[in-house]
mmCIF file of C-alpha atoms in Angstrom:
data_model
loop_
_atom_site.group_PDB
_atom_site.id
_atom_site.type_symbol
_atom_site.label_atom_id
_atom_site.label_comp_id
_atom_site.label_asym_id
_atom_site.label_seq_id
_atom_site.Cartn_x
_atom_site.Cartn_y
_atom_site.Cartn_z
ATOM 1 C CA MET A 1218 7.348 17.591 9.062
ATOM 2 C CA GLN A 1219 6.523 15.080 11.770
ATOM 3 C CA PRO A 1220 8.596 11.919 11.178
ATOM 4 C CA ILE A 1221 5.830 9.412 11.893
ATOM 5 C CA ARG A 1222 3.651 11.067 9.251
ATOM 6 C CA LEU A 1223 6.515 10.836 6.789
ATOM 7 C CA ILE A 1224 6.935 7.123 7.501
ATOM 8 C CA CYS A 1225 3.223 6.450 7.102
ATOM 9 C CA LEU A 1226 3.052 8.311 3.854
ATOM 10 C CA GLY A 1227 6.129 6.553 2.628
ATOM 11 C CA PHE A 1228 4.290 3.299 3.154
ATOM 12 C CA LEU A 1229 1.274 4.792 1.465
ATOM 13 C CA ALA A 1230 3.400 5.570 -1.545
ATOM 14 C CA VAL A 1231 3.301 1.847 -1.942
ATOM 15 C CA ALA A 1232 -0.236 1.323 -0.602
ATOM 16 C CA ALA A 1233 -1.689 3.434 -3.389
ATOM 17 C CA THR A 1234 -1.010 1.077 -6.251
ATOM 18 C CA GLY A 1235 -3.903 -0.236 -8.299
ATOM 19 C CA CYS A 1236 -4.580 -3.396 -10.223
ATOM 20 C CA GLU A 1237 -6.386 -2.475 -13.429
ATOM 21 C CA SER A 1238 -6.645 -4.569 -16.550
ATOM 22 C CA THR A 1239 -8.313 -5.011 -19.907
ATOM 23 C CA ARG A 1240 -9.231 -8.571 -18.801
ATOM 24 C CA TRP A 1241 -12.808 -7.707 -17.872
ATOM 25 C CA ASN A 1242 -14.276 -10.481 -20.040
ATOM 26 C CA TRP A 1243 -16.496 -12.060 -17.410
ATOM 27 C CA PHE A 1244 -18.546 -8.861 -17.180
ATOM 28 C CA LYS A 1245 -19.384 -6.827 -20.247
ATOM 29 C CA PRO A 1246 -22.707 -4.948 -20.004
ATOM 30 C CA SER A 1247 -24.303 -4.365 -23.360
ATOM 31 C CA SER A 1248 -25.184 -0.804 -22.450
ATOM 32 C CA THR A 1249 -24.799 1.689 -19.631
ATOM 33 C CA ASN A 1250 -28.496 1.219 -18.787
ATOM 34 C CA ASP A 1251 -28.386 -2.471 -17.905
ATOM 35 C CA VAL A 1252 -25.724 -2.539 -15.203
ATOM 36 C CA ALA A 1253 -28.207 -3.841 -12.629
ATOM 37 C CA ALA A 1254 -28.720 -6.972 -14.708
ATOM 38 C CA ASN A 1255 -24.984 -7.690 -14.856
ATOM 39 C CA ALA A 1256 -24.164 -8.298 -11.223
ATOM 40 C CA PRO A 1257 -20.676 -9.758 -10.631
ATOM 41 C CA THR A 1258 -19.647 -12.289 -8.042
ATOM 42 C CA THR A 1259 -17.098 -11.665 -5.334
ATOM 43 C CA LYS A 1260 -15.044 -14.487 -6.808
ATOM 44 C CA GLY A 1261 -15.084 -12.843 -10.228
ATOM 45 C CA LEU A 1262 -13.688 -9.593 -8.860
ATOM 46 C CA VAL A 1263 -11.043 -11.294 -6.734
ATOM 47 C CA ASP A 1264 -10.027 -13.530 -9.650
ATOM 48 C CA TYR A 1265 -9.585 -10.383 -11.707
ATOM 49 C CA LEU A 1266 -7.228 -8.909 -9.099
ATOM 50 C CA ASN A 1267 -5.310 -12.168 -8.725
ATOM 51 C CA ASP A 1268 -4.943 -12.529 -12.500
ATOM 52 C CA ASN A 1269 -3.108 -9.224 -12.650
ATOM 53 C CA ALA A 1270 -1.016 -10.013 -9.575
ATOM 54 C CA LYS A 1271 0.262 -13.365 -10.864
ATOM 55 C CA ARG A 1272 1.953 -11.576 -13.767
ATOM 56 C CA VAL A 1273 4.303 -9.717 -11.406
ATOM 57 C CA GLN A 1274 7.081 -11.450 -9.430
ATOM 58 C CA THR A 1275 9.354 -8.470 -8.905
ATOM 59 C CA LEU A 1276 8.853 -4.728 -9.251
ATOM 60 C CA ARG A 1277 11.376 -1.897 -9.396
ATOM 61 C CA VAL A 1278 10.507 1.805 -9.322
ATOM 62 C CA GLU A 1279 13.717 3.761 -9.845
ATOM 63 C CA ASP A 1280 12.137 7.209 -10.007
ATOM 64 C CA LEU A 1281 9.494 7.875 -7.362
ATOM 65 C CA ASP A 1282 8.465 11.538 -7.284
ATOM 66 C CA VAL A 1283 6.454 12.740 -4.280
ATOM 67 C CA ASP A 1284 4.859 16.175 -3.895
ATOM 68 C CA ALA A 1285 3.534 16.348 -0.341
ATOM 69 C CA SER A 1286 1.476 18.981 1.448
ATOM 70 C CA LEU A 1287 1.349 19.066 5.250
ATOM 71 C CA ASP A 1288 -0.653 21.905 6.797
ATOM 72 C CA ASN A 1289 -0.340 23.695 3.432
ATOM 73 C CA GLN A 1290 3.462 23.405 3.512
ATOM 74 C CA PRO A 1291 4.766 21.799 0.290
ATOM 75 C CA ILE A 1292 7.755 19.453 0.142
ATOM 76 C CA ASN A 1293 9.209 17.428 -2.728
ATOM 77 C CA LEU A 1294 10.725 13.994 -2.090
ATOM 78 C CA ARG A 1295 12.426 11.465 -4.339
ATOM 79 C CA GLY A 1296 12.696 7.746 -3.859
ATOM 80 C CA ARG A 1297 13.039 4.154 -5.059
ATOM 81 C CA ILE A 1298 10.957 1.017 -4.490
ATOM 82 C CA TYR A 1299 12.020 -2.632 -4.806
ATOM 83 C CA ALA A 1300 9.637 -5.544 -4.249
ATOM 84 C CA GLU A 1301 9.826 -9.303 -4.725
ATOM 85 C CA LYS A 1302 7.243 -11.914 -3.770
ATOM 86 C CA PRO A 1303 6.360 -13.024 -1.206
ATOM 87 C CA ARG A 1304 7.701 -10.517 1.380
ATOM 88 C CA ASN A 1305 10.830 -8.829 0.057
ATOM 89 C CA PHE A 1306 10.329 -5.079 -0.005
ATOM 90 C CA ARG A 1307 12.465 -1.941 0.204
ATOM 91 C CA MET A 1308 11.660 1.738 -0.164
ATOM 92 C CA LYS A 1309 14.115 4.580 0.372
ATOM 93 C CA VAL A 1310 13.072 8.224 0.182
ATOM 94 C CA THR A 1311 15.428 11.178 -0.035
ATOM 95 C CA PHE A 1312 15.143 14.937 0.465
ATOM 96 C CA VAL A 1313 17.725 17.188 -1.206
ATOM 97 C CA GLY A 1314 19.898 14.138 -1.830
ATOM 98 C CA LYS A 1315 19.922 12.861 1.767
ATOM 99 C CA ASP A 1316 18.232 9.703 3.019
ATOM 100 C CA GLU A 1317 15.040 10.536 4.891
ATOM 101 C CA VAL A 1318 13.078 7.278 5.090
ATOM 102 C CA ASP A 1319 14.107 3.615 4.852
ATOM 103 C CA ILE A 1320 11.400 0.926 4.958
ATOM 104 C CA GLY A 1321 12.121 -2.736 4.336
ATOM 105 C CA SER A 1322 10.955 -6.307 4.679
ATOM 106 C CA ASN A 1323 12.192 -9.845 4.030
ATOM 107 C CA LEU A 1324 10.957 -13.327 4.892
ATOM 108 C CA ASN A 1325 11.898 -12.894 8.552
ATOM 109 C CA GLU A 1326 11.328 -9.269 9.559
ATOM 110 C CA PHE A 1327 10.342 -5.732 8.600
ATOM 111 C CA TRP A 1328 11.836 -2.380 9.599
ATOM 112 C CA PHE A 1329 11.458 1.387 9.178
ATOM 113 C CA TRP A 1330 13.493 4.501 9.940
ATOM 114 C CA ALA A 1331 13.087 8.250 9.457
ATOM 115 C CA ALA A 1332 15.988 10.688 9.692
ATOM 116 C CA LYS A 1333 13.906 13.422 11.318
ATOM 117 C CA ASN A 1334 12.581 11.237 14.096
ATOM 118 C CA PRO A 1335 13.581 12.977 17.370
ATOM 119 C CA ASP A 1336 14.403 9.528 18.764
ATOM 120 C CA LYS A 1337 17.196 8.121 16.614
ATOM 121 C CA TYR A 1338 15.674 4.673 16.249
ATOM 122 C CA GLN A 1339 15.506 2.088 13.506
ATOM 123 C CA TYR A 1340 12.328 0.162 14.374
ATOM 124 C CA PHE A 1341 12.116 -3.541 13.488
ATOM 125 C CA CYS A 1342 10.022 -6.599 14.282
ATOM 126 C CA SER A 1343 10.022 -10.253 13.233
ATOM 127 C CA TYR A 1344 6.932 -11.530 11.466
ATOM 128 C CA LYS A 1345 6.700 -14.294 14.047
ATOM 129 C CA ASP A 1346 6.496 -11.762 16.889
ATOM 130 C CA LEU A 1347 3.953 -9.742 14.923
ATOM 131 C CA ILE A 1348 1.744 -12.794 14.348
ATOM 132 C CA ASP A 1349 2.090 -13.764 18.020
ATOM 133 C CA GLY A 1350 0.801 -10.309 19.012
ATOM 134 C CA LYS A 1351 3.994 -9.194 20.729
ATOM 135 C CA ALA A 1352 4.136 -5.805 18.974
ATOM 136 C CA LYS A 1353 2.002 -3.764 21.385
ATOM 137 C CA SER A 1354 2.160 -0.525 19.410
ATOM 138 C CA MET A 1355 3.181 0.468 15.897
ATOM 139 C CA PRO A 1356 4.366 3.691 14.242
ATOM 140 C CA LEU A 1357 2.504 2.657 11.076
ATOM 141 C CA PRO A 1358 -1.276 2.352 10.615
ATOM 142 C CA ILE A 1359 -1.069 -0.679 8.301
ATOM 143 C CA GLN A 1360 0.232 -4.223 8.468
ATOM 144 C CA PRO A 1361 3.403 -4.933 6.485
ATOM 145 C CA GLU A 1362 1.851 -7.657 4.332
ATOM 146 C CA TRP A 1363 -0.674 -5.135 3.034
ATOM 147 C CA VAL A 1364 2.172 -3.445 1.231
ATOM 148 C CA MET A 1365 2.648 -6.343 -1.160
ATOM 149 C CA GLU A 1366 -1.098 -6.514 -1.830
ATOM 150 C CA THR A 1367 -1.383 -2.825 -2.643
ATOM 151 C CA LEU A 1368 1.700 -3.019 -4.854
ATOM 152 C CA GLY A 1369 -0.345 -5.235 -7.130
ATOM 153 C CA LEU A 1370 1.642 -8.366 -6.213
ATOM 154 C CA GLY A 1371 -1.207 -9.897 -4.171
ATOM 155 C CA PRO A 1372 -2.443 -12.491 -3.624
ATOM 156 C CA TYR A 1373 -5.906 -11.070 -2.957
ATOM 157 C CA GLY A 1374 -7.887 -14.269 -2.454
ATOM 158 C CA PRO A 1375 -9.546 -16.312 -1.322
ATOM 159 C CA ALA A 1376 -12.799 -14.619 -2.252
ATOM 160 C CA GLU A 1377 -14.437 -15.865 0.950
ATOM 161 C CA LYS A 1378 -12.667 -13.241 3.042
ATOM 162 C CA TYR A 1379 -14.403 -10.385 1.199
ATOM 163 C CA GLN A 1380 -17.895 -8.967 1.202
ATOM 164 C CA LEU A 1381 -19.166 -7.424 -2.035
ATOM 165 C CA ASP A 1382 -20.811 -4.080 -1.299
ATOM 166 C CA GLN A 1383 -22.608 -1.593 -3.546
ATOM 167 C CA ASP A 1384 -24.292 1.684 -2.701
ATOM 168 C CA SER A 1385 -27.114 0.743 -5.095
ATOM 169 C CA PRO A 1386 -27.731 -1.765 -7.907
ATOM 170 C CA THR A 1387 -26.895 0.953 -10.417
ATOM 171 C CA SER A 1388 -23.774 2.227 -8.644
ATOM 172 C CA PRO A 1389 -20.858 2.848 -11.044
ATOM 173 C CA THR A 1390 -18.465 1.019 -8.711
ATOM 174 C CA PHE A 1391 -18.079 -2.173 -6.692
ATOM 175 C CA ARG A 1392 -16.538 -2.315 -3.231
ATOM 176 C CA LEU A 1393 -14.669 -5.331 -1.909
ATOM 177 C CA VAL A 1394 -14.636 -5.116 1.892
ATOM 178 C CA GLU A 1395 -12.356 -7.146 4.136
ATOM 179 C CA LYS A 1396 -12.514 -6.991 7.941
ATOM 180 C CA VAL A 1397 -9.120 -7.476 9.556
ATOM 181 C CA LYS A 1398 -7.174 -6.591 12.685
ATOM 182 C CA SER A 1399 -4.518 -3.936 13.015
ATOM 183 C CA PRO A 1400 -1.046 -5.092 14.165
ATOM 184 C CA THR A 1401 -2.140 -4.414 17.752
ATOM 185 C CA GLY A 1402 -5.530 -6.069 17.425
ATOM 186 C CA TYR A 1403 -8.133 -3.371 16.842
ATOM 187 C CA PRO A 1404 -10.706 -3.891 14.055
ATOM 188 C CA VAL A 1405 -10.253 -2.170 10.689
ATOM 189 C CA ARG A 1406 -11.789 -2.478 7.243
ATOM 190 C CA LYS A 1407 -9.819 -2.632 4.024
ATOM 191 C CA VAL A 1408 -11.912 -1.490 1.065
ATOM 192 C CA ILE A 1409 -11.029 -1.818 -2.627
ATOM 193 C CA VAL A 1410 -13.166 0.284 -4.978
ATOM 194 C CA ILE A 1411 -13.441 -0.996 -8.560
ATOM 195 C CA ASN A 1412 -15.067 0.602 -11.600
ATOM 196 C CA ARG A 1413 -18.096 -1.370 -12.819
ATOM 197 C CA LYS A 1414 -17.412 -0.647 -16.489
ATOM 198 C CA GLU A 1415 -14.308 -1.945 -18.211
ATOM 199 C CA MET A 1416 -11.482 0.606 -18.246
ATOM 200 C CA ARG A 1417 -8.212 0.616 -20.133
ATOM 201 C CA ALA A 1418 -4.924 2.202 -19.129
ATOM 202 C CA PRO A 1419 -4.302 4.998 -18.387
ATOM 203 C CA THR A 1420 -7.823 5.095 -16.861
ATOM 204 C CA PRO A 1421 -7.759 2.988 -13.666
ATOM 205 C CA GLN A 1422 -10.060 0.019 -13.184
ATOM 206 C CA VAL A 1423 -9.323 0.007 -9.437
ATOM 207 C CA THR A 1424 -9.840 3.568 -8.262
ATOM 208 C CA THR A 1425 -9.391 3.628 -4.481
ATOM 209 C CA PHE A 1426 -7.913 1.783 -1.528
ATOM 210 C CA LEU A 1427 -9.357 2.696 1.868
ATOM 211 C CA LEU A 1428 -8.325 1.829 5.412
ATOM 212 C CA ILE A 1429 -11.179 2.519 7.849
ATOM 213 C CA ASP A 1430 -11.433 2.247 11.624
ATOM 214 C CA ASP A 1431 -14.207 -0.319 12.005
ATOM 215 C CA THR A 1432 -15.249 0.992 15.425
ATOM 216 C CA THR A 1433 -15.602 4.687 14.593
ATOM 217 C CA GLY A 1434 -16.093 4.460 10.825
ATOM 218 C CA LYS A 1435 -13.396 7.103 10.335
ATOM 219 C CA GLU A 1436 -11.002 6.955 7.436
ATOM 220 C CA ILE A 1437 -7.449 6.274 8.551
ATOM 221 C CA CYS A 1438 -5.939 6.757 5.125
ATOM 222 C CA SER A 1439 -6.796 6.376 1.458
ATOM 223 C CA ALA A 1440 -5.126 6.094 -1.923
ATOM 224 C CA HIS A 1441 -6.798 7.435 -5.059
ATOM 225 C CA ILE A 1442 -5.379 6.191 -8.342
ATOM 226 C CA LYS A 1443 -5.306 8.821 -11.066
ATOM 227 C CA SER A 1444 -3.649 6.938 -13.926
ATOM 228 C CA THR A 1445 -2.083 3.585 -14.732
ATOM 229 C CA LEU A 1446 0.324 2.059 -17.229
ATOM 230 C CA GLN A 1447 0.476 -1.410 -18.769
ATOM 231 C CA ASP A 1448 3.708 -3.394 -18.790
ATOM 232 C CA ARG A 1449 4.322 -4.557 -22.341
ATOM 233 C CA GLY A 1450 6.090 -7.776 -21.422
ATOM 234 C CA THR A 1451 3.557 -9.188 -18.959
ATOM 235 C CA GLY A 1452 0.373 -7.231 -19.623
ATOM 236 C CA ALA A 1453 0.257 -6.293 -15.921
ATOM 237 C CA ILE A 1454 -1.379 -2.990 -15.047
ATOM 238 C CA LEU A 1455 0.634 -0.812 -12.668
ATOM 239 C CA PRO A 1456 0.088 2.583 -11.062
ATOM 240 C CA HIS A 1457 1.546 5.705 -12.603
ATOM 241 C CA LYS A 1458 -0.035 8.677 -10.803
ATOM 242 C CA MET A 1459 -2.017 8.735 -7.558
ATOM 243 C CA GLU A 1460 -3.070 10.880 -4.628
ATOM 244 C CA LEU A 1461 -2.725 9.832 -0.999
ATOM 245 C CA ARG A 1462 -4.793 11.309 1.814
ATOM 246 C CA MET A 1463 -4.631 11.210 5.605
ATOM 247 C CA PRO A 1464 -7.620 13.320 6.704
ATOM 248 C CA THR A 1465 -6.827 13.483 10.418
ATOM 249 C CA GLN A 1466 -3.260 14.576 9.651
ATOM 250 C CA LYS A 1467 -4.313 17.164 7.044
ATOM 251 C CA MET A 1468 -1.879 15.527 4.663
ATOM 252 C CA THR A 1469 -2.049 14.860 0.930
ATOM 253 C CA MET A 1470 0.583 13.480 -1.410
ATOM 254 C CA ALA A 1471 0.734 13.376 -5.194
ATOM 255 C CA LEU A 1472 2.977 10.584 -6.472
ATOM 256 C CA THR A 1473 4.372 9.687 -9.862
ATOM 257 C CA LEU A 1474 5.974 6.266 -10.314
ATOM 258 C CA GLY A 1475 8.600 6.430 -13.048
ATOM 259 C CA SER A 1476 11.197 4.064 -14.522
ATOM 260 C CA VAL A 1477 9.146 0.974 -13.633
ATOM 261 C CA THR A 1478 10.587 -2.488 -14.348
ATOM 262 C CA VAL A 1479 8.564 -5.705 -13.961
ATOM 263 C CA ASN A 1480 10.180 -9.088 -13.245
ATOM 264 C CA GLY A 1481 13.746 -7.818 -13.422
ATOM 265 C CA LYS A 1482 16.453 -9.226 -11.146
ATOM 266 C CA ILE A 1483 16.908 -7.481 -7.794
ATOM 267 C CA ALA A 1484 20.021 -7.983 -5.658
ATOM 268 C CA GLU A 1485 19.365 -9.921 -2.446
ATOM 269 C CA THR A 1486 21.204 -7.228 -0.469
ATOM 270 C CA ALA A 1487 18.348 -4.833 -1.252
ATOM 271 C CA PHE A 1488 16.233 -6.666 1.310
ATOM 272 C CA VAL A 1489 18.712 -6.846 4.175
ATOM 273 C CA ARG A 1490 18.384 -4.555 7.202
ATOM 274 C CA GLN A 1491 21.597 -2.671 7.746
ATOM 275 C CA PRO A 1492 22.760 -0.662 10.777
ATOM 276 C CA ILE A 1493 22.549 3.130 10.485
ATOM 277 C CA ALA A 1494 25.274 5.252 12.017
ATOM 278 C CA GLY A 1495 24.128 7.072 15.145
ATOM 279 C CA THR A 1496 20.870 5.111 15.243
ATOM 280 C CA GLU A 1497 19.721 2.514 17.769
ATOM 281 C CA ALA A 1498 17.867 -0.582 16.491
ATOM 282 C CA VAL A 1499 14.637 -1.042 18.507
ATOM 283 C CA ASN A 1500 12.621 -4.268 18.548
ATOM 284 C CA LEU A 1501 8.884 -3.459 18.527
ATOM 285 C CA ALA A 1502 8.135 -6.756 20.263
ATOM 286 C CA THR A 1503 9.976 -5.650 23.399
ATOM 287 C CA TRP A 1504 9.567 -1.862 23.377
ATOM 288 C CA SER A 1505 6.566 0.489 23.498
ATOM 289 C CA LEU A 1506 6.113 3.445 21.127
ATOM 290 C CA GLN A 1507 3.556 5.197 23.318
ATOM 291 C CA ARG A 1508 5.959 7.901 24.371
ATOM 292 C CA THR A 1509 6.650 8.783 20.746
ATOM 293 C CA GLY A 1510 2.979 8.980 19.789
ATOM 294 C CA GLY A 1511 2.849 5.813 17.721
ATOM 295 C CA PHE A 1512 -0.329 4.448 16.156
ATOM 296 C CA LYS A 1513 -2.463 1.830 17.885
#
């Protein structure tokens, strides 16, 4: 398995999470035939997402099960996810009991490492250098802050940054489209697909997250939510099962998020980058990934 693909899909294990709720009160069509007369506002949809997000301050997934297929070759991975607003994040993935991927973030920096990378590097970058445009290439196709959004922690607003798109007035879904820049400055679109009708867990309200190259229109990656669960204490809707796709890499992943805890205490050490034996720490702001085939 190519290590960069494994890293990307590790991130996507997070990027697949949905934000579904029974709080669909602002829009309740009286029948399936009058959906055209019940048009939502962009603000209404974004408020819905933010309402779910504000219920979650921390998230722990102690049992992440990943069934991946790369060029029709199956592999099973296990992992854990820890997240705390606004930027604390950690995901570790193992294969046959050995660490394979370590991805993390705190207020100051983010980092990622894969055991099977031919170059024994632990990549890292400060958020300041990222914002200043000093990271000229990245081994991941998404910006780190997107991780917290797709975890369901948000925030998703303000509504002004989105465009509300529908295939037709009677389409069964809404699409919130945001135009952004990749870490190295090329244009991409983030798309959130939401069911028009009210859904209740385990049926997802938010069905898909897409990352699209805005120049070519090609899909970079996507996350398709298959089922959700509702946290009893907070009412927050969280992902349970999903499928991740990277079309150009011929990769799919089926994930199950188990042993989920909302708003529990997480040790501060979980979000501290630590040296890895036999591995060199490489600053993305001062080093190019072109020779290792990194993403733009």
